[in-house]
Amino acid sequence: MSFSRFAYTKHRGVQLHSGLILVLAVTEDGKTLATGGSQGTRLFDTKTMKELKRPTGAGTRGHTSSLHWARQTDEPHDVLYFGTQSGTWACWRRGDDGFEETFSKQITTSGEITGLSFDPSKNILCICSRSDIVQAWKILKNSVNGKWSASNIFSNEIAGLAPRAITFAGFDSSGDRDIVAFGSGHNGPVATLSGSTGKWKGDWMAGGYISSADVDWKEGVLCLNDPYFGPGLFRLADEAKARSFEVPTETEGEPYTTDACFGEKGRLIVAGSDHGILYVFDARSGETIQKLDTKKSKWVKAVTTAEIGGVPTIFAAHTYRDEGYQDIFVWKRAQSSLIGWYQVEIFLKTLVVLGCVAFIYQNLVSAGMIQRIVFKLPRAIYGK
């Protein structure tokens, strides 16, 4: 471990969270954690880890299978979109008295919703399901009564894709923002679709099974998690794998699907496992920085990261196949009073500046140059 990188330490999480946990998501400001699973969608304050009031439980919608926080135009508060195993997706908005459900929709063909993504520039939500369905919805606000609604833009079936995740990509020459869908087929198909029509534009093969995907557009990299081998880091420019990160499997038979995501603004990759350990990798070097042990040899599928008050934070949850009660874990990167590399760098730069000042002073003042300049200045100005 690099001496300039402080370790993650365990903090208070949630004990005895009832029901299966499949997915976690944190707001951009790091204040609210959402969980999804057999008990539907639930909300927690990340400062106290106490549960917040929610509008509805799971009901007939079934397990919550995907979550996505968004910030929308003309909406000052956090917005949570979630999808379920029955093919329903819904929208919760934070109000003055807590969260409220604004609307819910059923996709045209029932099937587990596996991914959601939101484009704040156009207020468009795209979703994908295990039944090969990809949809886009325009989120609208009534200018009279202020109520929100959703209007379908397209609904297409991409045969054989079985997408596991979806995201908006960059804009093309026509001003249309592409959609990228990550399939769960044998060779890891990654399809690019038109953002306005949903039509297929091209694809490439990642070369392995995809259980989760996370994109860092700023750095131009993509993290695809393969439950058989571990996460892979891909360059978006040439679609080539730059690095692999090994996560061992200990359960016999088919490996469990797990999440992997970026952390610390793309500097880390964090991955779950089938044996209760989270693996934290350096994205550039591939070094295993830390292994975070949950102290139980249980499947850890749901993983997410955030920065809370400027402190990098990792969230993860046990996922028991027999449901029961789960734990949600929180690790924060330790803050140290010891001098780190950043402080050393600032100190060295300060020394260089002070050295330059001392050099100038010694060579000008000691030679009497400043005095000569000062005495001659009035003569130069007034001609005396």
PDB file of N, CA, C and O in Angstrom, residues 256-316:
ATOM      1  N   TYR A 256     -21.662 -16.478  -8.178  1.00  0.00           N
ATOM      2  CA  TYR A 256     -22.704 -15.490  -7.949  1.00  0.00           C
ATOM      3  C   TYR A 256     -22.354 -14.194  -8.690  1.00  0.00           C
ATOM      4  O   TYR A 256     -21.195 -13.808  -8.774  1.00  0.00           O
ATOM      5  N   THR A 257     -23.374 -13.551  -9.225  1.00  0.00           N
ATOM      6  CA  THR A 257     -23.141 -12.237  -9.822  1.00  0.00           C
ATOM      7  C   THR A 257     -22.869 -11.216  -8.724  1.00  0.00           C
ATOM      8  O   THR A 257     -23.485 -11.249  -7.665  1.00  0.00           O
ATOM      9  N   THR A 258     -21.931 -10.325  -8.964  1.00  0.00           N
ATOM     10  CA  THR A 258     -21.568  -9.296  -7.989  1.00  0.00           C
ATOM     11  C   THR A 258     -21.407  -7.959  -8.690  1.00  0.00           C
ATOM     12  O   THR A 258     -21.257  -7.891  -9.908  1.00  0.00           O
ATOM     13  N   ASP A 259     -21.436  -6.886  -7.900  1.00  0.00           N
ATOM     14  CA  ASP A 259     -21.245  -5.546  -8.441  1.00  0.00           C
ATOM     15  C   ASP A 259     -19.779  -5.131  -8.329  1.00  0.00           C
ATOM     16  O   ASP A 259     -19.073  -5.550  -7.411  1.00  0.00           O
ATOM     17  N   ALA A 260     -19.356  -4.288  -9.246  1.00  0.00           N
ATOM     18  CA  ALA A 260     -18.051  -3.628  -9.172  1.00  0.00           C
ATOM     19  C   ALA A 260     -18.249  -2.200  -9.655  1.00  0.00           C
ATOM     20  O   ALA A 260     -19.015  -1.949 -10.588  1.00  0.00           O
ATOM     21  N   CYS A 261     -17.577  -1.251  -9.024  1.00  0.00           N
ATOM     22  CA  CYS A 261     -17.776   0.153  -9.392  1.00  0.00           C
ATOM     23  C   CYS A 261     -16.504   0.948  -9.131  1.00  0.00           C
ATOM     24  O   CYS A 261     -15.602   0.502  -8.422  1.00  0.00           O
ATOM     25  N   PHE A 262     -16.454   2.131  -9.728  1.00  0.00           N
ATOM     26  CA  PHE A 262     -15.350   3.041  -9.486  1.00  0.00           C
ATOM     27  C   PHE A 262     -15.527   3.730  -8.137  1.00  0.00           C
ATOM     28  O   PHE A 262     -16.636   3.892  -7.639  1.00  0.00           O
ATOM     29  N   GLY A 263     -14.413   4.162  -7.566  1.00  0.00           N
ATOM     30  CA  GLY A 263     -14.422   4.938  -6.339  1.00  0.00           C
ATOM     31  C   GLY A 263     -13.357   6.016  -6.400  1.00  0.00           C
ATOM     32  O   GLY A 263     -12.431   5.949  -7.231  1.00  0.00           O
ATOM     33  N   GLU A 264     -13.474   7.016  -5.534  1.00  0.00           N
ATOM     34  CA  GLU A 264     -12.499   8.111  -5.469  1.00  0.00           C
ATOM     35  C   GLU A 264     -12.249   8.730  -6.840  1.00  0.00           C
ATOM     36  O   GLU A 264     -11.114   8.873  -7.295  1.00  0.00           O
ATOM     37  N   LYS A 265     -13.356   9.066  -7.531  1.00  0.00           N
ATOM     38  CA  LYS A 265     -13.304   9.737  -8.829  1.00  0.00           C
ATOM     39  C   LYS A 265     -12.498   8.946  -9.852  1.00  0.00           C
ATOM     40  O   LYS A 265     -11.710   9.502 -10.620  1.00  0.00           O
ATOM     41  N   GLY A 266     -12.721   7.645  -9.869  1.00  0.00           N
ATOM     42  CA  GLY A 266     -12.104   6.778 -10.859  1.00  0.00           C
ATOM     43  C   GLY A 266     -10.755   6.220 -10.493  1.00  0.00           C
ATOM     44  O   GLY A 266     -10.181   5.447 -11.261  1.00  0.00           O
ATOM     45  N   ARG A 267     -10.238   6.581  -9.317  1.00  0.00           N
ATOM     46  CA  ARG A 267      -8.911   6.088  -8.936  1.00  0.00           C
ATOM     47  C   ARG A 267      -8.949   4.657  -8.403  1.00  0.00           C
ATOM     48  O   ARG A 267      -7.928   3.960  -8.409  1.00  0.00           O
ATOM     49  N   LEU A 268     -10.123   4.229  -7.916  1.00  0.00           N
ATOM     50  CA  LEU A 268     -10.259   2.887  -7.353  1.00  0.00           C
ATOM     51  C   LEU A 268     -11.300   2.086  -8.116  1.00  0.00           C
ATOM     52  O   LEU A 268     -12.193   2.636  -8.762  1.00  0.00           O
ATOM     53  N   ILE A 269     -11.197   0.776  -7.987  1.00  0.00           N
ATOM     54  CA  ILE A 269     -12.259  -0.146  -8.386  1.00  0.00           C
ATOM     55  C   ILE A 269     -12.572  -1.013  -7.176  1.00  0.00           C
ATOM     56  O   ILE A 269     -11.664  -1.581  -6.558  1.00  0.00           O
ATOM     57  N   VAL A 270     -13.851  -1.074  -6.813  1.00  0.00           N
ATOM     58  CA  VAL A 270     -14.296  -1.841  -5.646  1.00  0.00           C
ATOM     59  C   VAL A 270     -15.214  -2.950  -6.136  1.00  0.00           C
ATOM     60  O   VAL A 270     -16.156  -2.694  -6.906  1.00  0.00           O
ATOM     61  N   ALA A 271     -14.967  -4.189  -5.708  1.00  0.00           N
ATOM     62  CA  ALA A 271     -15.736  -5.335  -6.185  1.00  0.00           C
ATOM     63  C   ALA A 271     -16.182  -6.214  -5.033  1.00  0.00           C
ATOM     64  O   ALA A 271     -15.437  -6.424  -4.067  1.00  0.00           O
ATOM     65  N   GLY A 272     -17.401  -6.746  -5.138  1.00  0.00           N
ATOM     66  CA  GLY A 272     -17.910  -7.701  -4.161  1.00  0.00           C
ATOM     67  C   GLY A 272     -17.398  -9.102  -4.453  1.00  0.00           C
ATOM     68  O   GLY A 272     -16.627  -9.337  -5.396  1.00  0.00           O
ATOM     69  N   SER A 273     -17.838 -10.073  -3.647  1.00  0.00           N
ATOM     70  CA  SER A 273     -17.381 -11.454  -3.817  1.00  0.00           C
ATOM     71  C   SER A 273     -18.439 -12.409  -3.275  1.00  0.00           C
ATOM     72  O   SER A 273     -19.451 -11.985  -2.707  1.00  0.00           O
ATOM     73  N   ASP A 274     -18.166 -13.714  -3.428  1.00  0.00           N
ATOM     74  CA  ASP A 274     -19.097 -14.721  -2.899  1.00  0.00           C
ATOM     75  C   ASP A 274     -18.691 -15.205  -1.508  1.00  0.00           C
ATOM     76  O   ASP A 274     -19.281 -16.144  -0.978  1.00  0.00           O
ATOM     77  N   HIS A 275     -17.686 -14.547  -0.883  1.00  0.00           N
ATOM     78  CA  HIS A 275     -17.184 -15.040   0.405  1.00  0.00           C
ATOM     79  C   HIS A 275     -16.991 -13.919   1.430  1.00  0.00           C
ATOM     80  O   HIS A 275     -16.129 -14.015   2.305  1.00  0.00           O
ATOM     81  N   GLY A 276     -17.763 -12.859   1.321  1.00  0.00           N
ATOM     82  CA  GLY A 276     -17.796 -11.852   2.380  1.00  0.00           C
ATOM     83  C   GLY A 276     -16.679 -10.844   2.384  1.00  0.00           C
ATOM     84  O   GLY A 276     -16.509 -10.117   3.362  1.00  0.00           O
ATOM     85  N   ILE A 277     -15.894 -10.742   1.315  1.00  0.00           N
ATOM     86  CA  ILE A 277     -14.779  -9.796   1.260  1.00  0.00           C
ATOM     87  C   ILE A 277     -14.976  -8.847   0.087  1.00  0.00           C
ATOM     88  O   ILE A 277     -15.336  -9.263  -1.015  1.00  0.00           O
ATOM     89  N   LEU A 278     -14.731  -7.556   0.342  1.00  0.00           N
ATOM     90  CA  LEU A 278     -14.701  -6.562  -0.725  1.00  0.00           C
ATOM     91  C   LEU A 278     -13.249  -6.326  -1.111  1.00  0.00           C
ATOM     92  O   LEU A 278     -12.379  -6.167  -0.251  1.00  0.00           O
ATOM     93  N   TYR A 279     -13.012  -6.288  -2.415  1.00  0.00           N
ATOM     94  CA  TYR A 279     -11.662  -6.082  -2.928  1.00  0.00           C
ATOM     95  C   TYR A 279     -11.555  -4.664  -3.468  1.00  0.00           C
ATOM     96  O   TYR A 279     -12.367  -4.224  -4.285  1.00  0.00           O
ATOM     97  N   VAL A 280     -10.528  -3.932  -2.988  1.00  0.00           N
ATOM     98  CA  VAL A 280     -10.306  -2.547  -3.384  1.00  0.00           C
ATOM     99  C   VAL A 280      -9.013  -2.495  -4.188  1.00  0.00           C
ATOM    100  O   VAL A 280      -7.933  -2.821  -3.674  1.00  0.00           O
ATOM    101  N   PHE A 281      -9.116  -2.099  -5.464  1.00  0.00           N
ATOM    102  CA  PHE A 281      -7.967  -2.088  -6.372  1.00  0.00           C
ATOM    103  C   PHE A 281      -7.605  -0.661  -6.770  1.00  0.00           C
ATOM    104  O   PHE A 281      -8.478   0.207  -6.858  1.00  0.00           O
ATOM    105  N   ASP A 282      -6.325  -0.441  -7.040  1.00  0.00           N
ATOM    106  CA  ASP A 282      -5.873   0.784  -7.673  1.00  0.00           C
ATOM    107  C   ASP A 282      -6.143   0.644  -9.173  1.00  0.00           C
ATOM    108  O   ASP A 282      -5.644  -0.268  -9.822  1.00  0.00           O
ATOM    109  N   ALA A 283      -6.966   1.553  -9.730  1.00  0.00           N
ATOM    110  CA  ALA A 283      -7.395   1.409 -11.115  1.00  0.00           C
ATOM    111  C   ALA A 283      -6.239   1.524 -12.102  1.00  0.00           C
ATOM    112  O   ALA A 283      -6.269   0.912 -13.170  1.00  0.00           O
ATOM    113  N   ARG A 284      -5.210   2.298 -11.773  1.00  0.00           N
ATOM    114  CA  ARG A 284      -4.103   2.504 -12.703  1.00  0.00           C
ATOM    115  C   ARG A 284      -3.064   1.384 -12.649  1.00  0.00           C
ATOM    116  O   ARG A 284      -2.633   0.869 -13.668  1.00  0.00           O
ATOM    117  N   SER A 285      -2.661   1.015 -11.455  1.00  0.00           N
ATOM    118  CA  SER A 285      -1.590   0.031 -11.324  1.00  0.00           C
ATOM    119  C   SER A 285      -2.096  -1.407 -11.259  1.00  0.00           C
ATOM    120  O   SER A 285      -1.345  -2.338 -11.519  1.00  0.00           O
ATOM    121  N   GLY A 286      -3.367  -1.583 -10.873  1.00  0.00           N
ATOM    122  CA  GLY A 286      -3.903  -2.925 -10.692  1.00  0.00           C
ATOM    123  C   GLY A 286      -3.607  -3.510  -9.328  1.00  0.00           C
ATOM    124  O   GLY A 286      -4.003  -4.638  -9.023  1.00  0.00           O
ATOM    125  N   GLU A 287      -2.907  -2.769  -8.481  1.00  0.00           N
ATOM    126  CA  GLU A 287      -2.539  -3.244  -7.147  1.00  0.00           C
ATOM    127  C   GLU A 287      -3.777  -3.440  -6.274  1.00  0.00           C
ATOM    128  O   GLU A 287      -4.714  -2.631  -6.305  1.00  0.00           O
ATOM    129  N   THR A 288      -3.791  -4.522  -5.499  1.00  0.00           N
ATOM    130  CA  THR A 288      -4.837  -4.723  -4.505  1.00  0.00           C
ATOM    131  C   THR A 288      -4.497  -3.866  -3.301  1.00  0.00           C
ATOM    132  O   THR A 288      -3.563  -4.154  -2.548  1.00  0.00           O
ATOM    133  N   ILE A 289      -5.244  -2.808  -3.097  1.00  0.00           N
ATOM    134  CA  ILE A 289      -4.942  -1.856  -2.033  1.00  0.00           C
ATOM    135  C   ILE A 289      -5.393  -2.377  -0.680  1.00  0.00           C
ATOM    136  O   ILE A 289      -4.685  -2.263   0.322  1.00  0.00           O
ATOM    137  N   GLN A 290      -6.592  -2.989  -0.644  1.00  0.00           N
ATOM    138  CA  GLN A 290      -7.138  -3.409   0.637  1.00  0.00           C
ATOM    139  C   GLN A 290      -8.208  -4.472   0.426  1.00  0.00           C
ATOM    140  O   GLN A 290      -8.878  -4.513  -0.615  1.00  0.00           O
ATOM    141  N   LYS A 291      -8.355  -5.362   1.401  1.00  0.00           N
ATOM    142  CA  LYS A 291      -9.442  -6.328   1.429  1.00  0.00           C
ATOM    143  C   LYS A 291     -10.304  -6.020   2.646  1.00  0.00           C
ATOM    144  O   LYS A 291      -9.826  -6.084   3.780  1.00  0.00           O
ATOM    145  N   LEU A 292     -11.556  -5.674   2.402  1.00  0.00           N
ATOM    146  CA  LEU A 292     -12.469  -5.303   3.475  1.00  0.00           C
ATOM    147  C   LEU A 292     -13.308  -6.509   3.846  1.00  0.00           C
ATOM    148  O   LEU A 292     -14.149  -6.972   3.063  1.00  0.00           O
ATOM    149  N   ASP A 293     -13.085  -7.014   5.047  1.00  0.00           N
ATOM    150  CA  ASP A 293     -13.706  -8.263   5.495  1.00  0.00           C
ATOM    151  C   ASP A 293     -14.988  -7.970   6.266  1.00  0.00           C
ATOM    152  O   ASP A 293     -14.989  -7.206   7.234  1.00  0.00           O
ATOM    153  N   THR A 294     -16.094  -8.586   5.859  1.00  0.00           N
ATOM    154  CA  THR A 294     -17.375  -8.419   6.561  1.00  0.00           C
ATOM    155  C   THR A 294     -17.521  -9.378   7.740  1.00  0.00           C
ATOM    156  O   THR A 294     -18.521  -9.335   8.444  1.00  0.00           O
ATOM    157  N   LYS A 295     -16.523 -10.256   7.924  1.00  0.00           N
ATOM    158  CA  LYS A 295     -16.494 -11.220   9.036  1.00  0.00           C
ATOM    159  C   LYS A 295     -17.518 -12.341   8.884  1.00  0.00           C
ATOM    160  O   LYS A 295     -17.727 -13.121   9.805  1.00  0.00           O
ATOM    161  N   LYS A 296     -18.158 -12.421   7.720  1.00  0.00           N
ATOM    162  CA  LYS A 296     -19.069 -13.529   7.438  1.00  0.00           C
ATOM    163  C   LYS A 296     -18.828 -13.970   6.004  1.00  0.00           C
ATOM    164  O   LYS A 296     -18.784 -13.141   5.097  1.00  0.00           O
ATOM    165  N   SER A 297     -18.673 -15.272   5.829  1.00  0.00           N
ATOM    166  CA  SER A 297     -18.411 -15.793   4.492  1.00  0.00           C
ATOM    167  C   SER A 297     -19.723 -15.876   3.720  1.00  0.00           C
ATOM    168  O   SER A 297     -20.272 -16.950   3.467  1.00  0.00           O
ATOM    169  N   LYS A 298     -20.242 -14.707   3.362  1.00  0.00           N
ATOM    170  CA  LYS A 298     -21.518 -14.617   2.682  1.00  0.00           C
ATOM    171  C   LYS A 298     -21.363 -13.819   1.391  1.00  0.00           C
ATOM    172  O   LYS A 298     -20.466 -12.989   1.245  1.00  0.00           O
ATOM    173  N   TRP A 299     -22.294 -14.060   0.495  1.00  0.00           N
ATOM    174  CA  TRP A 299     -22.328 -13.390  -0.792  1.00  0.00           C
ATOM    175  C   TRP A 299     -22.525 -11.893  -0.604  1.00  0.00           C
ATOM    176  O   TRP A 299     -23.453 -11.444   0.071  1.00  0.00           O
ATOM    177  N   VAL A 300     -21.631 -11.080  -1.189  1.00  0.00           N
ATOM    178  CA  VAL A 300     -21.748  -9.630  -1.176  1.00  0.00           C
ATOM    179  C   VAL A 300     -21.941  -9.177  -2.620  1.00  0.00           C
ATOM    180  O   VAL A 300     -20.990  -9.085  -3.383  1.00  0.00           O
ATOM    181  N   LYS A 301     -23.185  -8.933  -2.987  1.00  0.00           N
ATOM    182  CA  LYS A 301     -23.484  -8.501  -4.351  1.00  0.00           C
ATOM    183  C   LYS A 301     -23.507  -6.987  -4.469  1.00  0.00           C
ATOM    184  O   LYS A 301     -22.837  -6.393  -5.313  1.00  0.00           O
ATOM    185  N   ALA A 302     -24.311  -6.330  -3.621  1.00  0.00           N
ATOM    186  CA  ALA A 302     -24.557  -4.894  -3.756  1.00  0.00           C
ATOM    187  C   ALA A 302     -23.382  -4.083  -3.217  1.00  0.00           C
ATOM    188  O   ALA A 302     -23.014  -4.205  -2.053  1.00  0.00           O
ATOM    189  N   VAL A 303     -22.803  -3.244  -4.075  1.00  0.00           N
ATOM    190  CA  VAL A 303     -21.656  -2.399  -3.710  1.00  0.00           C
ATOM    191  C   VAL A 303     -21.846  -1.038  -4.363  1.00  0.00           C
ATOM    192  O   VAL A 303     -22.249  -0.949  -5.526  1.00  0.00           O
ATOM    193  N   THR A 304     -21.550   0.042  -3.644  1.00  0.00           N
ATOM    194  CA  THR A 304     -21.542   1.371  -4.232  1.00  0.00           C
ATOM    195  C   THR A 304     -20.581   2.262  -3.459  1.00  0.00           C
ATOM    196  O   THR A 304     -20.165   1.912  -2.346  1.00  0.00           O
ATOM    197  N   THR A 305     -20.203   3.395  -4.040  1.00  0.00           N
ATOM    198  CA  THR A 305     -19.263   4.318  -3.411  1.00  0.00           C
ATOM    199  C   THR A 305     -19.825   5.736  -3.459  1.00  0.00           C
ATOM    200  O   THR A 305     -20.703   6.056  -4.262  1.00  0.00           O
ATOM    201  N   ALA A 306     -19.289   6.596  -2.582  1.00  0.00           N
ATOM    202  CA  ALA A 306     -19.707   8.002  -2.534  1.00  0.00           C
ATOM    203  C   ALA A 306     -18.652   8.795  -1.789  1.00  0.00           C
ATOM    204  O   ALA A 306     -17.738   8.225  -1.177  1.00  0.00           O
ATOM    205  N   GLU A 307     -18.777  10.120  -1.853  1.00  0.00           N
ATOM    206  CA  GLU A 307     -17.966  11.000  -1.016  1.00  0.00           C
ATOM    207  C   GLU A 307     -18.917  11.755  -0.101  1.00  0.00           C
ATOM    208  O   GLU A 307     -19.802  12.461  -0.569  1.00  0.00           O
ATOM    209  N   ILE A 308     -18.737  11.578   1.193  1.00  0.00           N
ATOM    210  CA  ILE A 308     -19.614  12.197   2.178  1.00  0.00           C
ATOM    211  C   ILE A 308     -18.786  13.202   2.964  1.00  0.00           C
ATOM    212  O   ILE A 308     -17.869  12.834   3.695  1.00  0.00           O
ATOM    213  N   GLY A 309     -19.095  14.471   2.801  1.00  0.00           N
ATOM    214  CA  GLY A 309     -18.300  15.512   3.447  1.00  0.00           C
ATOM    215  C   GLY A 309     -16.858  15.495   3.012  1.00  0.00           C
ATOM    216  O   GLY A 309     -15.961  15.808   3.800  1.00  0.00           O
ATOM    217  N   GLY A 310     -16.615  15.112   1.754  1.00  0.00           N
ATOM    218  CA  GLY A 310     -15.253  15.046   1.235  1.00  0.00           C
ATOM    219  C   GLY A 310     -14.498  13.780   1.600  1.00  0.00           C
ATOM    220  O   GLY A 310     -13.335  13.638   1.233  1.00  0.00           O
ATOM    221  N   VAL A 311     -15.141  12.853   2.305  1.00  0.00           N
ATOM    222  CA  VAL A 311     -14.486  11.606   2.733  1.00  0.00           C
ATOM    223  C   VAL A 311     -14.932  10.454   1.831  1.00  0.00           C
ATOM    224  O   VAL A 311     -16.133  10.151   1.772  1.00  0.00           O
ATOM    225  N   PRO A 312     -14.033   9.803   1.110  1.00  0.00           N
ATOM    226  CA  PRO A 312     -14.408   8.653   0.285  1.00  0.00           C
ATOM    227  C   PRO A 312     -15.026   7.550   1.145  1.00  0.00           C
ATOM    228  O   PRO A 312     -14.495   7.192   2.191  1.00  0.00           O
ATOM    229  N   THR A 313     -16.157   7.008   0.683  1.00  0.00           N
ATOM    230  CA  THR A 313     -16.927   6.049   1.469  1.00  0.00           C
ATOM    231  C   THR A 313     -17.366   4.888   0.586  1.00  0.00           C
ATOM    232  O   THR A 313     -17.719   5.090  -0.581  1.00  0.00           O
ATOM    233  N   ILE A 314     -17.346   3.694   1.150  1.00  0.00           N
ATOM    234  CA  ILE A 314     -17.775   2.481   0.451  1.00  0.00           C
ATOM    235  C   ILE A 314     -18.954   1.869   1.208  1.00  0.00           C
ATOM    236  O   ILE A 314     -18.902   1.726   2.436  1.00  0.00           O
ATOM    237  N   PHE A 315     -20.011   1.507   0.470  1.00  0.00           N
ATOM    238  CA  PHE A 315     -21.166   0.815   1.040  1.00  0.00           C
ATOM    239  C   PHE A 315     -21.267  -0.563   0.392  1.00  0.00           C
ATOM    240  O   PHE A 315     -21.034  -0.721  -0.807  1.00  0.00           O
ATOM    241  N   ALA A 316     -21.636  -1.549   1.194  1.00  0.00           N
ATOM    242  CA  ALA A 316     -21.843  -2.898   0.665  1.00  0.00           C
ATOM    243  C   ALA A 316     -22.843  -3.621   1.549  1.00  0.00           C
ATOM    244  O   ALA A 316     -23.098  -3.223   2.694  1.00  0.00           O
TER     245      ALA A 316
END
